[in-house]
Amino acid sequence: VEGFYDAQEVRIRLNNRLRQVAREMEQAGVPVEDYLFEPLRLEDRAEQSLYRMIGSGIKDHPLERRWRGQKGIGPIAIGGMVAWLDPTEAPHASSFWRFMGLDVRCSVCRESAGTCEHTDAPGMAPKRERGVKTTWNPTARVHAWKVGRSLLMQANEHYRPIYDEFKAQEVRNNVPFSVPVAQSDGYRLA
């Protein structure tokens, strides 16, 4: 799955660079030849090949059967879950959350919420600290974020209303720190 994300990033960078080269060639009056974009086509085929390999690798996995019809969850998302989450290693569902760094920790002593004496301290997500070994997998955490974002972007009938309700409550409870600034072409307009 990480190989797919790497190939996707290379393709996007290559596409951006080739478009810039083509734009510069057109401005200089040099005709843009079709062969200029051949590396992009090759990279796209490699990415599609990885996509198919991951899809065929998880075809018979129980998670794939469970999530098959879920809008917003494809072979890459399922492949990442299969790669990083092993149900035989986790006694509870919360073990997965802890492995991905999505568990709630005490903001005072950094222990799991409910296992320390600071009952009134607010909870927080774990963060990386210099010189301290993490107890969670940062790559799995990013993947979980991508899966969640994908579910929300699909306007899924189950997850989107939950998100919209939470977001509306957050907006009601939090006053913005400053007046929103209009943006145009990347420049801030005050």
XYZ file of C-alpha atoms in Angstrom:
190
model
C 0.000 0.000 0.000
C 2.873 2.370 0.788
C 4.332 1.515 -2.621
C 1.067 2.583 -4.241
C 1.077 5.896 -2.372
C 4.716 6.448 -3.418
C 3.897 5.699 -7.071
C 0.899 8.037 -6.880
C 3.066 10.836 -5.498
C 5.667 10.326 -8.253
C 2.935 10.428 -10.920
C 1.482 13.651 -9.529
C 4.895 15.320 -9.371
C 5.769 14.121 -12.865
C 2.463 15.404 -14.227
C 3.011 18.823 -12.651
C 6.539 19.048 -14.017
C 5.577 17.950 -17.531
C 2.714 20.444 -17.644
C 5.158 23.180 -16.630
C 7.640 22.097 -19.338
C 4.856 22.021 -21.958
C 3.687 25.487 -20.880
C 7.243 26.844 -21.196
C 7.650 25.199 -24.605
C 4.408 26.765 -25.851
C 5.470 30.183 -24.588
C 8.789 29.801 -26.420
C 6.976 28.830 -29.624
C 8.315 25.254 -29.624
C 5.725 22.606 -30.602
C 4.885 20.174 -27.791
C 5.367 16.624 -29.000
C 3.217 13.739 -27.721
C 6.270 11.707 -26.698
C 6.968 14.281 -23.969
C 4.142 12.707 -21.936
C 5.214 9.071 -22.437
C 6.910 8.869 -18.983
C 3.611 9.970 -17.433
C 1.735 7.202 -19.268
C 4.299 4.645 -18.075
C 4.010 5.855 -14.479
C 0.207 5.733 -14.728
C 0.359 2.121 -15.956
C 2.680 1.197 -13.069
C 0.267 2.778 -10.586
C -2.691 0.916 -12.119
C -0.712 -2.324 -11.933
C -0.050 -1.801 -8.210
C -3.742 -1.026 -7.702
C -4.735 -4.305 -9.385
C -2.109 -6.264 -7.409
C -3.401 -4.920 -4.104
C -6.990 -5.622 -5.182
C -6.211 -9.229 -6.114
C -4.182 -9.710 -2.923
C -7.115 -8.849 -0.670
C -9.847 -10.392 -2.821
C -10.641 -13.238 -0.407
C -9.940 -11.409 2.844
C -12.890 -11.067 5.282
C -12.388 -7.288 5.546
C -12.728 -6.975 1.777
C -16.015 -8.878 1.827
C -17.227 -6.723 4.745
C -16.356 -3.372 3.090
C -16.947 -4.297 -0.566
C -20.095 -2.210 -1.091
C -19.033 0.707 1.120
C -18.835 3.878 -0.925
C -15.456 5.570 -0.441
C -13.609 2.417 0.605
C -11.635 0.767 -2.177
C -8.853 -1.790 -2.482
C -6.162 0.620 -1.263
C -8.026 1.526 1.928
C -8.851 -2.104 2.627
C -5.289 -3.161 1.748
C -3.904 -0.722 4.306
C -6.254 -2.010 6.990
C -5.284 -5.592 6.157
C -1.584 -4.691 6.167
C -1.541 -2.884 9.520
C -4.396 -4.327 11.564
C -4.179 -7.951 12.663
C -7.252 -9.040 14.688
C -5.336 -11.948 16.249
C -2.922 -9.469 17.884
C -5.588 -7.201 19.380
C -7.703 -8.354 22.345
C -10.081 -5.364 21.998
C -11.197 -2.943 19.300
C -9.583 -0.134 21.304
C -6.236 -1.864 20.760
C -6.483 -0.890 17.107
C -7.122 2.739 18.071
C -4.064 2.691 20.331
C -1.903 1.060 17.642
C -2.873 3.837 15.212
C -2.350 6.627 17.773
C -6.037 7.510 17.829
C -6.578 6.735 21.502
C -7.126 9.425 24.143
C -4.279 10.107 26.557
C -4.146 12.138 29.759
C -2.744 15.613 29.026
C -0.786 15.599 32.317
C 0.981 12.237 32.443
C 0.465 11.011 28.835
C -0.986 7.690 30.053
C -4.120 6.160 28.560
C -7.253 7.923 29.724
C -8.817 6.157 32.693
C -5.574 4.501 33.872
C -4.112 7.480 35.731
C -5.069 9.489 38.806
C -5.746 12.730 36.877
C -9.489 12.272 36.469
C -10.216 15.927 35.696
C -7.442 16.438 33.141
C -8.557 16.862 29.539
C -7.710 14.155 27.055
C -5.445 14.561 24.052
C -4.210 12.582 21.090
C -0.670 11.221 21.385
C 2.074 13.261 19.712
C 5.604 12.438 18.684
C 8.222 13.722 21.108
C 11.937 14.052 20.489
C 13.885 11.228 22.088
C 10.783 9.235 23.047
C 9.863 6.062 21.190
C 6.296 6.122 19.906
C 3.863 3.449 21.030
C 1.816 3.809 17.857
C 2.343 3.475 14.123
C 2.459 6.883 12.380
C 1.917 5.336 8.934
C -1.207 3.507 10.113
C -2.426 6.752 11.675
C -2.124 8.602 8.351
C -3.880 5.741 6.593
C -6.748 5.835 9.117
C -7.051 9.588 8.498
C -7.193 8.996 4.719
C -9.902 6.348 5.122
C -11.965 8.625 7.364
C -11.572 11.542 4.974
C -12.601 9.342 2.068
C -15.757 8.278 3.892
C -16.678 11.901 4.583
C -16.010 13.071 1.034
C -18.412 10.479 -0.340
C -21.323 12.036 1.562
C -22.050 8.574 2.921
C -25.576 8.242 4.316
C -24.252 6.774 7.592
C -21.055 8.713 8.379
C -21.684 12.137 6.854
C -24.637 13.104 9.126
C -22.550 12.179 12.190
C -19.734 14.418 10.973
C -22.056 17.276 10.036
C -23.714 17.174 13.478
C -20.322 17.150 15.231
C -19.012 20.007 13.069
C -22.121 22.122 13.695
C -21.715 21.584 17.451
C -18.043 22.589 17.242
C -18.952 25.779 15.370
C -21.621 26.621 17.962
C -19.254 25.994 20.900
C -16.146 27.725 19.529
C -15.849 31.405 18.731
C -13.364 31.997 15.911
C -10.043 33.499 17.025
C -10.108 36.075 14.246
C -12.288 37.299 11.432
C -11.866 35.010 8.394
C -9.597 36.549 5.775
C -10.606 36.402 2.104
C -8.063 34.695 -0.121
C -7.394 35.247 -3.799
C -4.605 33.640 -5.826
C -2.763 32.633 -2.691
C -2.463 36.193 -1.341
C -4.221 37.264 1.809
C -6.543 40.203 1.399
C -7.248 42.052 4.629
